[in-house]
mmCIF file of C-alpha atoms in Angstrom:
data_model
loop_
_atom_site.group_PDB
_atom_site.id
_atom_site.type_symbol
_atom_site.label_atom_id
_atom_site.label_comp_id
_atom_site.label_asym_id
_atom_site.label_seq_id
_atom_site.Cartn_x
_atom_site.Cartn_y
_atom_site.Cartn_z
ATOM 1 C CA MET S 1 112.929 42.117 127.892
ATOM 2 C CA ILE S 2 110.087 41.359 125.489
ATOM 3 C CA LEU S 3 110.960 41.266 121.835
ATOM 4 C CA ALA S 4 108.352 42.124 119.261
ATOM 5 C CA PRO S 5 108.049 39.683 116.378
ATOM 6 C CA GLU S 6 109.908 40.716 113.269
ATOM 7 C CA LYS S 7 107.639 42.463 110.814
ATOM 8 C CA ASN S 8 108.147 42.017 107.083
ATOM 9 C CA ASP S 9 106.729 44.849 105.029
ATOM 10 C CA TYR S 10 107.372 43.252 101.662
ATOM 11 C CA ARG S 11 105.364 44.406 98.721
ATOM 12 C CA VAL S 12 103.507 41.507 97.144
ATOM 13 C CA LYS S 13 103.147 43.099 93.721
ATOM 14 C CA THR S 14 104.375 45.983 91.602
ATOM 15 C CA THR S 15 103.658 47.433 88.190
ATOM 16 C CA CYS S 16 105.784 46.082 85.358
ATOM 17 C CA SER S 17 107.128 48.344 82.605
ATOM 18 C CA CYS S 18 104.593 46.713 80.250
ATOM 19 C CA GLY S 19 101.786 48.067 82.470
ATOM 20 C CA ASN S 20 100.669 44.720 83.879
ATOM 21 C CA THR S 21 101.051 43.468 87.437
ATOM 22 C CA ALA S 22 104.211 41.662 88.507
ATOM 23 C CA LYS S 23 103.807 39.454 91.591
ATOM 24 C CA ARG S 24 106.435 38.817 94.246
ATOM 25 C CA ARG S 25 108.024 35.404 94.369
ATOM 26 C CA GLU S 26 111.279 33.689 95.233
ATOM 27 C CA GLY S 27 113.210 31.619 92.766
ATOM 28 C CA ASN S 28 116.434 31.135 90.873
ATOM 29 C CA SER S 29 117.707 33.872 88.572
ATOM 30 C CA GLU S 30 120.606 33.987 86.144
ATOM 31 C CA PHE S 31 122.978 36.946 86.021
ATOM 32 C CA PHE S 32 125.814 37.472 83.571
ATOM 33 C CA ILE S 33 129.107 39.170 84.353
ATOM 34 C CA GLY S 34 130.842 39.256 81.003
ATOM 35 C CA PRO S 35 130.641 35.724 79.623
ATOM 36 C CA ARG S 36 130.149 34.143 83.074
ATOM 37 C CA LYS S 37 126.728 33.060 84.245
ATOM 38 C CA ILE S 38 126.069 33.161 87.993
ATOM 39 C CA ILE S 39 122.827 31.766 89.399
ATOM 40 C CA ILE S 40 121.390 33.192 92.603
ATOM 41 C CA LYS S 41 119.011 30.678 94.144
ATOM 42 C CA ASN S 42 115.942 31.661 96.188
ATOM 43 C CA ILE S 43 116.229 35.369 95.422
ATOM 44 C CA PRO S 44 113.091 37.457 96.032
ATOM 45 C CA HIS S 45 111.872 39.300 92.958
ATOM 46 C CA PHE S 46 108.771 40.331 91.066
ATOM 47 C CA TYR S 47 107.682 38.376 88.012
ATOM 48 C CA CYS S 48 105.384 39.528 85.226
ATOM 49 C CA SER S 49 103.751 36.533 83.558
ATOM 50 C CA TYR S 50 102.509 38.720 80.713
ATOM 51 C CA CYS S 51 105.935 39.714 79.373
ATOM 52 C CA ASP S 52 108.014 37.057 81.210
ATOM 53 C CA LYS S 53 110.135 39.699 82.946
ATOM 54 C CA GLU S 54 111.844 39.547 86.349
ATOM 55 C CA ILE S 55 112.069 42.792 88.335
ATOM 56 C CA PHE S 56 114.477 43.175 91.253
ATOM 57 C CA ASP S 57 114.249 45.640 94.112
ATOM 58 C CA SER S 58 117.244 47.974 93.900
ATOM 59 C CA THR S 59 117.707 47.815 97.676
ATOM 60 C CA LEU S 60 118.397 44.057 97.733
ATOM 61 C CA GLY S 61 122.156 44.362 97.342
ATOM 62 C CA THR S 62 122.608 41.701 94.689
ATOM 63 C CA GLU S 63 125.779 43.408 93.453
ATOM 64 C CA ASP S 64 127.782 42.462 96.561
ATOM 65 C CA LEU S 65 126.711 38.829 96.345
ATOM 66 C CA LEU S 66 127.446 38.652 92.618
ATOM 67 C CA MET S 67 130.860 40.250 93.123
ATOM 68 C CA TYR S 68 131.699 37.706 95.824
ATOM 69 C CA ALA S 69 130.622 34.814 93.592
ATOM 70 C CA PHE S 70 132.574 36.205 90.640
ATOM 71 C CA LYS S 71 135.795 36.749 92.623
ATOM 72 C CA ASN S 72 135.563 33.274 94.150
ATOM 73 C CA ASN S 73 134.768 31.474 90.865
ATOM 74 C CA MET S 74 131.345 30.346 92.073
ATOM 75 C CA ASN S 75 128.690 29.502 89.484
ATOM 76 C CA GLU S 76 125.817 29.685 91.961
ATOM 77 C CA VAL S 77 125.021 31.055 95.402
ATOM 78 C CA ASP S 78 121.976 30.805 97.642
ATOM 79 C CA TRP S 79 120.309 34.083 98.623
ATOM 80 C CA ASN S 80 119.219 32.547 101.934
ATOM 81 C CA GLU S 81 122.887 31.949 102.813
ATOM 82 C CA LYS S 82 124.227 35.344 101.747
ATOM 83 C CA SER S 83 125.370 36.137 105.284
ATOM 84 C CA LEU S 84 127.972 33.378 104.837
ATOM 85 C CA TYR S 85 129.407 35.131 101.791
ATOM 86 C CA ILE S 86 129.218 38.851 102.517
#
């Protein structure tokens, strides 16, 4: 059986709410659940350098990873290792 290489159809940019272009990148982002801060490392997102805003794709499923981290008293998780958590 021949397997085709995996194809990634990621968008490389999107339009920010300010009207400027936000470019795709991976990096660390802080999320707050109540008073608790949870950092997700290496998460893909769009960043607008004009208004300094991060935009996340709603299909990423960050909620499940954040819920796992919150319930297990974790302050940070790595997006690249999410299969270990959820």
